[in-house]
mmCIF file of C-alpha atoms in Angstrom:
data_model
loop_
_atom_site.group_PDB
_atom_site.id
_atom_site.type_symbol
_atom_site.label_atom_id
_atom_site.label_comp_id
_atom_site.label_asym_id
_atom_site.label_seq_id
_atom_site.Cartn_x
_atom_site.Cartn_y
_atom_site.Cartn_z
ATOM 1 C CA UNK A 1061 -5.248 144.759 277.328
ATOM 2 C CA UNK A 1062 -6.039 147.426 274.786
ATOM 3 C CA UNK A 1063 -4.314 150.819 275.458
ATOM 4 C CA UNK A 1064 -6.036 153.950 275.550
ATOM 5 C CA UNK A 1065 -4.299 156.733 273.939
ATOM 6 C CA UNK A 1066 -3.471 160.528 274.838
ATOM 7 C CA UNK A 1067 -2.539 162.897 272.823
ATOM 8 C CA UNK A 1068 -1.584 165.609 275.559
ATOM 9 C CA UNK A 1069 -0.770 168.477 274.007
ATOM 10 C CA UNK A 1070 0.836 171.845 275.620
ATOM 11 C CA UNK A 1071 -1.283 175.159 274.176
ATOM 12 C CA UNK A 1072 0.645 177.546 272.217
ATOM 13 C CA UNK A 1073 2.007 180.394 272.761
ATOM 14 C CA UNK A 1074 0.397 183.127 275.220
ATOM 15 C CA UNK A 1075 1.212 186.972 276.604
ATOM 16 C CA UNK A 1076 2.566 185.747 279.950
ATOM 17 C CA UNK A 1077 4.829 182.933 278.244
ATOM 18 C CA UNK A 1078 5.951 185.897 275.759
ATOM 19 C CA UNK A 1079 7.075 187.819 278.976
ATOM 20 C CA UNK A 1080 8.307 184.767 280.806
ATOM 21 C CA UNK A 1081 6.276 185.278 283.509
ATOM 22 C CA UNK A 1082 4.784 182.327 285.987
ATOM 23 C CA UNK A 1083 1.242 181.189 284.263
ATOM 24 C CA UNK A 1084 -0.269 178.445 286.665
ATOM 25 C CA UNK A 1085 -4.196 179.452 286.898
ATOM 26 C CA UNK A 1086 -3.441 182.869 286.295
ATOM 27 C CA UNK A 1087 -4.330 182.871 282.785
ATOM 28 C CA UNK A 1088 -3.312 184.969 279.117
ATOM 29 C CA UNK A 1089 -4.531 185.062 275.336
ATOM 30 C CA UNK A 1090 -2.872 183.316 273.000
ATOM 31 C CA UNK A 1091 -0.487 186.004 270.822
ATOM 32 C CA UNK A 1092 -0.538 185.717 267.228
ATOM 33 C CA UNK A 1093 2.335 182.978 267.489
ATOM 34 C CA UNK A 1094 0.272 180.831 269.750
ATOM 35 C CA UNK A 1095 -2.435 180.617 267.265
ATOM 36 C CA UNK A 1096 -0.044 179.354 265.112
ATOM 37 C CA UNK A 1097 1.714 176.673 267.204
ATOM 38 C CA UNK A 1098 -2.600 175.738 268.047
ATOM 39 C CA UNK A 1099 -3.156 176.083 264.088
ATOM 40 C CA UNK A 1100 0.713 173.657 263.409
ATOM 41 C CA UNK A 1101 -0.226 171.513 265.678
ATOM 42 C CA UNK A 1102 -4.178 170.661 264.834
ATOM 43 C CA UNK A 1103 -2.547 170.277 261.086
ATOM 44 C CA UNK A 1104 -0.077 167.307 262.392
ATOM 45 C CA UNK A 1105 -3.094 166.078 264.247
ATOM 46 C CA UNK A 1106 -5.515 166.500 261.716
ATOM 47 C CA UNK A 1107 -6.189 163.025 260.394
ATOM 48 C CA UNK A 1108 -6.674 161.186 263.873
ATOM 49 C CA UNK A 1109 -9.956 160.287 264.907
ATOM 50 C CA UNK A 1110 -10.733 161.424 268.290
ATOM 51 C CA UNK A 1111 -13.449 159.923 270.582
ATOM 52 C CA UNK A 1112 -13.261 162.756 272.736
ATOM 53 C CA UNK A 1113 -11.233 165.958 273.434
ATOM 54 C CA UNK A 1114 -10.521 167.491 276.998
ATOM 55 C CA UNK A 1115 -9.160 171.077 277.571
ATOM 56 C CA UNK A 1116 -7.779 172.503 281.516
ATOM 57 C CA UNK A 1117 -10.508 175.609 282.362
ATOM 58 C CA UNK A 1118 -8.804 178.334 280.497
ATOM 59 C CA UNK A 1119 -8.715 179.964 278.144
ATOM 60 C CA UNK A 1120 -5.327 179.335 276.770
ATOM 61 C CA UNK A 1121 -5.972 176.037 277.056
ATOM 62 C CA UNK A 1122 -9.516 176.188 275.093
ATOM 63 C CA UNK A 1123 -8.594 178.353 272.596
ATOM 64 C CA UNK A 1124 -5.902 175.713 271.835
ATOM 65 C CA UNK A 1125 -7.945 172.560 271.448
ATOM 66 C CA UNK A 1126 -10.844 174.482 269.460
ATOM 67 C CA UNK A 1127 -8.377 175.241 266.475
ATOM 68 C CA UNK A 1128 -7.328 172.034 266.936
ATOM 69 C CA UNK A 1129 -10.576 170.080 266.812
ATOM 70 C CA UNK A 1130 -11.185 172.993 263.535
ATOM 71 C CA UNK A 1131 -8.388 171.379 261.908
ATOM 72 C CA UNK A 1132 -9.432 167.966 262.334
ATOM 73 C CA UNK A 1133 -10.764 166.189 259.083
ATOM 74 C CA UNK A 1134 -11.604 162.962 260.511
ATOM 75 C CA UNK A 1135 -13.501 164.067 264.270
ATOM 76 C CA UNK A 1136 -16.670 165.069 264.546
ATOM 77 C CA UNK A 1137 -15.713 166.777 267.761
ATOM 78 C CA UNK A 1138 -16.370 170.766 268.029
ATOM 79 C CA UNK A 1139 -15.927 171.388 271.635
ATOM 80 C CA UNK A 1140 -13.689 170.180 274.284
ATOM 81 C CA UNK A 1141 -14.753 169.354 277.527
ATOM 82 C CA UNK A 1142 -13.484 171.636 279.979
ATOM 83 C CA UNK A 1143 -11.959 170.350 283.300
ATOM 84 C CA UNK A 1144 -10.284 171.941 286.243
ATOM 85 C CA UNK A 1145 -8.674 168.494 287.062
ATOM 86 C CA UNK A 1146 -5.914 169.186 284.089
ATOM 87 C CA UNK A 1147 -5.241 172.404 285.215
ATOM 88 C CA UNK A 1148 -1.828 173.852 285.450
ATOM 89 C CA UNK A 1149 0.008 173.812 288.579
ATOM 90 C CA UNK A 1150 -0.824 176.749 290.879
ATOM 91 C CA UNK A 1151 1.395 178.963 291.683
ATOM 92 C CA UNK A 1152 0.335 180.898 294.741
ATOM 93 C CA UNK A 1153 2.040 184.056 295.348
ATOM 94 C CA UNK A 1154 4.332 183.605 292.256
ATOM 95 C CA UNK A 1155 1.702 183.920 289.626
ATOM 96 C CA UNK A 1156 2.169 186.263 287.261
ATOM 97 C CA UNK A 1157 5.546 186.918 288.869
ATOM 98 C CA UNK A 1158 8.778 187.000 286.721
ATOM 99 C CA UNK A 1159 9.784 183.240 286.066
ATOM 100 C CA UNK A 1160 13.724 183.404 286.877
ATOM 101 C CA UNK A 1161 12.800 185.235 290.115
ATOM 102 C CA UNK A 1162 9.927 183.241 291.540
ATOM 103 C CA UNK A 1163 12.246 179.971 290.801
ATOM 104 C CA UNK A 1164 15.369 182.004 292.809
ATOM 105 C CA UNK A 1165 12.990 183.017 295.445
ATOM 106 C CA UNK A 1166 11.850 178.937 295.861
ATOM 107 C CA UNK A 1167 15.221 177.458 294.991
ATOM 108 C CA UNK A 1168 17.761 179.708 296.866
ATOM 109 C CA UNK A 1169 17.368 177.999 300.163
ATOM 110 C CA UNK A 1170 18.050 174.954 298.601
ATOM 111 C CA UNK A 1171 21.284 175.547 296.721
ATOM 112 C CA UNK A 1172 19.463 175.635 293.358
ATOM 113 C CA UNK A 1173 18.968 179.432 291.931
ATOM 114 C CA UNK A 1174 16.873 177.944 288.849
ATOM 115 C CA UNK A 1175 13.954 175.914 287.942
ATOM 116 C CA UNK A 1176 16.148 173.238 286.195
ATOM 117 C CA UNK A 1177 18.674 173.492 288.817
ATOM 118 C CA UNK A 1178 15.711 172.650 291.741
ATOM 119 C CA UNK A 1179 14.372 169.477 289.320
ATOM 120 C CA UNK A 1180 17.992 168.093 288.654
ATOM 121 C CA UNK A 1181 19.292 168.380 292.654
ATOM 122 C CA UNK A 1182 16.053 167.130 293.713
ATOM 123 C CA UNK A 1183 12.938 166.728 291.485
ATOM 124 C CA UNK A 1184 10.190 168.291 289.736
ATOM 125 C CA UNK A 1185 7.610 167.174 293.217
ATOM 126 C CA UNK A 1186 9.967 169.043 295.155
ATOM 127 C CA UNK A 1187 10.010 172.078 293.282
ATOM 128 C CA UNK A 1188 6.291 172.072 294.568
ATOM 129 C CA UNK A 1189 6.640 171.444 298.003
ATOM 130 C CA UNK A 1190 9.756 174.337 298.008
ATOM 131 C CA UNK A 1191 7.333 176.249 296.430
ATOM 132 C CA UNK A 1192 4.750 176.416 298.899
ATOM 133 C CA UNK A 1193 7.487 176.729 301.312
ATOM 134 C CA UNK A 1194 8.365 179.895 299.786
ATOM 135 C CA UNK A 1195 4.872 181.196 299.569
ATOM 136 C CA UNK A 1196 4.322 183.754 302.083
ATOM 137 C CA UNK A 1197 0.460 182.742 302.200
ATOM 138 C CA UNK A 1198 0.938 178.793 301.144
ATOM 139 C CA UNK A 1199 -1.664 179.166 298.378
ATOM 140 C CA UNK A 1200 0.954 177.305 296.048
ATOM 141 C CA UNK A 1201 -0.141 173.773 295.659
ATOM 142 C CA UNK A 1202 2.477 171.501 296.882
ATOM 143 C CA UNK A 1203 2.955 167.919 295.211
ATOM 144 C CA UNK A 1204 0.602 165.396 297.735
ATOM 145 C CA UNK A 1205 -2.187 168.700 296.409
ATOM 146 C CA UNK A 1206 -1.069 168.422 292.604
ATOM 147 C CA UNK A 1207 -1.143 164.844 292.328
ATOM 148 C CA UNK A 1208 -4.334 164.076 294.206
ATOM 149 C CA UNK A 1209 -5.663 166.324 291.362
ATOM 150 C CA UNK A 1210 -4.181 164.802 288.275
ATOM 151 C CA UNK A 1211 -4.910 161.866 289.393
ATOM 152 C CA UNK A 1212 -9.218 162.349 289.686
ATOM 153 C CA UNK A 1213 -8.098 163.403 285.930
ATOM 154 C CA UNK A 1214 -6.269 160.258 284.871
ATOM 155 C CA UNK A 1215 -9.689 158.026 286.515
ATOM 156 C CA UNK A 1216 -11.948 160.867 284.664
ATOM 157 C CA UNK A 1217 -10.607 159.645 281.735
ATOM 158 C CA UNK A 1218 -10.667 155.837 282.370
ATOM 159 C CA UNK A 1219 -13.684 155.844 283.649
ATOM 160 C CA UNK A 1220 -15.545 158.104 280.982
ATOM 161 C CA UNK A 1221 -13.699 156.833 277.923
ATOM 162 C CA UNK A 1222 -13.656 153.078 276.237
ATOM 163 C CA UNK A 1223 -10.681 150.942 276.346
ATOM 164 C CA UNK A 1224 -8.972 151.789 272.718
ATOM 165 C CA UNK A 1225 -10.032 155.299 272.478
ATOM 166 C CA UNK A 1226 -8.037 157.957 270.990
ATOM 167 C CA UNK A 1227 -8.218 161.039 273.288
ATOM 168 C CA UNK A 1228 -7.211 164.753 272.818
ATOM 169 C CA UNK A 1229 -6.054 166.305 275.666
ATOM 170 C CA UNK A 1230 -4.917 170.439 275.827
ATOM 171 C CA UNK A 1231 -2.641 171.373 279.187
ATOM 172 C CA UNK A 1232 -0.102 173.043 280.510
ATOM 173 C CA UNK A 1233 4.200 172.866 280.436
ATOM 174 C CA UNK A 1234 4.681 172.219 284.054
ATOM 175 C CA UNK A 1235 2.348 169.613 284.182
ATOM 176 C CA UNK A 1236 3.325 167.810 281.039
ATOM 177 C CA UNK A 1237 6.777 167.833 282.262
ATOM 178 C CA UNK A 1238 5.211 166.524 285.878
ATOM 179 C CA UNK A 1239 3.190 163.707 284.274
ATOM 180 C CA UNK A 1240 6.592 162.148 282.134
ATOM 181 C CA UNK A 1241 8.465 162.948 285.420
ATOM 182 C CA UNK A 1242 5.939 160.507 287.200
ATOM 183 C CA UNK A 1243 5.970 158.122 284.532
ATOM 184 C CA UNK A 1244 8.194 158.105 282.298
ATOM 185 C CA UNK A 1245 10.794 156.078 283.702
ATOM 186 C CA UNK A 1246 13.441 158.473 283.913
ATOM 187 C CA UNK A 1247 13.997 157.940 279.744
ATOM 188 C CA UNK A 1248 13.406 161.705 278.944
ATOM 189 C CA UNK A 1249 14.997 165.029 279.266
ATOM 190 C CA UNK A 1250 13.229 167.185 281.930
ATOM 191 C CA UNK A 1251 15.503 169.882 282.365
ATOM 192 C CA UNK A 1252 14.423 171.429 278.916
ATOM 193 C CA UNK A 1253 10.560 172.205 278.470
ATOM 194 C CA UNK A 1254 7.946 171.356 276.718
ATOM 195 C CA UNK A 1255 7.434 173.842 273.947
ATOM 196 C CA UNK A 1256 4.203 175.407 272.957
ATOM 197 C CA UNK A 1257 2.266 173.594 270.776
ATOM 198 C CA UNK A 1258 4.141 170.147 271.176
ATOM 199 C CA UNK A 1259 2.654 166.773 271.437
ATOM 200 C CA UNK A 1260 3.341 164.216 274.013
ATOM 201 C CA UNK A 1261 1.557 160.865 273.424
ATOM 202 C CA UNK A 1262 0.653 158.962 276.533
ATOM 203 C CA UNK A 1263 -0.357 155.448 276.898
ATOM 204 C CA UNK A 1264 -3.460 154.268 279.561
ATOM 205 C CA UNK A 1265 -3.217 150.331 280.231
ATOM 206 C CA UNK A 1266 -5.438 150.121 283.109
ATOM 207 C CA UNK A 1267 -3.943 151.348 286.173
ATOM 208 C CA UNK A 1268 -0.875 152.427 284.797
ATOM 209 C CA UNK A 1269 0.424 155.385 282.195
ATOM 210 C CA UNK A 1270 3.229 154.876 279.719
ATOM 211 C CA UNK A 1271 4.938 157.433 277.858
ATOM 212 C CA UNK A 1272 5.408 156.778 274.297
ATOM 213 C CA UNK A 1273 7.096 160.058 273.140
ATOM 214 C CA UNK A 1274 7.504 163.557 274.983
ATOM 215 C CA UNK A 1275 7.698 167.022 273.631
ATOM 216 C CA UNK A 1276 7.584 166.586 269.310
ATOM 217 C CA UNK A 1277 6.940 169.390 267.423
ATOM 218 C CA UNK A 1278 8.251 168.312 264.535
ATOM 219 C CA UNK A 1279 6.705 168.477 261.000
ATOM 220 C CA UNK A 1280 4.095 165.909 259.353
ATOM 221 C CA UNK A 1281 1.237 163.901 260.516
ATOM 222 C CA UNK A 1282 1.610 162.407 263.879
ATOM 223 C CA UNK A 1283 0.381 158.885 264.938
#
């Protein structure tokens, strides 16, 4: 069967990551450094030929693929197309909050005062679900809520896209990290994030998602 492939890539830098503060759908500008990592990154990318690019609904995450698509030499993409279905996970009450507290505040009760503390005692679904536990209002998505989103997202892209094609795709950290969690087979390191402006290549074979590579941000041309 011919694999579809992914090029999910996490947007560079913003104010809120600057300030380590919790960025689900609260959203930030990209700081001068995160148009670099968007302007390092289209570079490595730039001699793939997309069939179609897809951005999360904000701006960080459009401003990211539109200097990527700039950089392109071989696309004739200019615009991505914009979907809340790729969205960052959301936070609830903790957005915009300070990261290392908001992860205290949902880990504490379960013996895990950090965010890679929470995902190596339990998991990275978990951190959701103690989330919204910890949520005074319960606005925080918990995993069955993430999941039944990314996944309309995974069948948006089957569905819409032919077998073989190359895709661009702009997100978010936490759900990069969530997506190799899910399928990566337990072959990748989780506890350290994705950094802005990296590349993680995913592969579609019908129903199922394979992880080629997670998290490069190294130099060159990728493939």
């Amino acid at each position: 069967m011919t694999k579809t492939t992914v090029y999910f890539v996490r947007h560079g830098q913003t104010y809120f990551n600057r300030y380590n503060r919790m960025q689900g759908w609260a959203d930030s500008p990209l700081t001068e450094q995160g148009i670099l990592d968007a302007n390092k990154v289209g570079q490595r990318l730039a001699q793939i030929k997309f069939d179609q690019a897809y951005c999360s609904d904000t701006g960080r995450a459009r401003s990211t693929a539109r200097l990527i698509l700039k950089a392109n030499a071989v696309s004739s993409l200019n615009e991505p197309i914009e979907t809340p279905l790729f969205r960052e996970e959301f936070y609830g009450y903790f957005e915009g909050m300070n990261s290392p507290e908001a992860w205290y505040l949902t880990g504490a009760g379960h013996d895990s005062k950090t965010y890679a503390e929470i995902i190596s005692n339990y998991s990275i679904d978990a951190s959701k679900d103690f989330m919204k536990q910890a949520d005074p209002f319960h606005d925080a998505e918990n995993s069955t809520e993430y999941w039944n989103r990314l996944l309309l997202g995974f069948d948006m892209l089957r569905r819409d896209n032919p077998a073989g094609a190359k895709i661009l795709l702009v997100s978010h950290g936490t759900t990069m990290r969530s997506i190799v969690g899910k399928f990566g087979q337990e072959h990748f390191d989780l506890t350290k994030s994705p950094r802005n402006g990296s590349v993680t290549k995913l592969l579609l074979e019908g129903s199922e998602v394979h992880v080629e590579y997670y998290n490069r941000i190294d130099e060159g041309p990728l493939e």
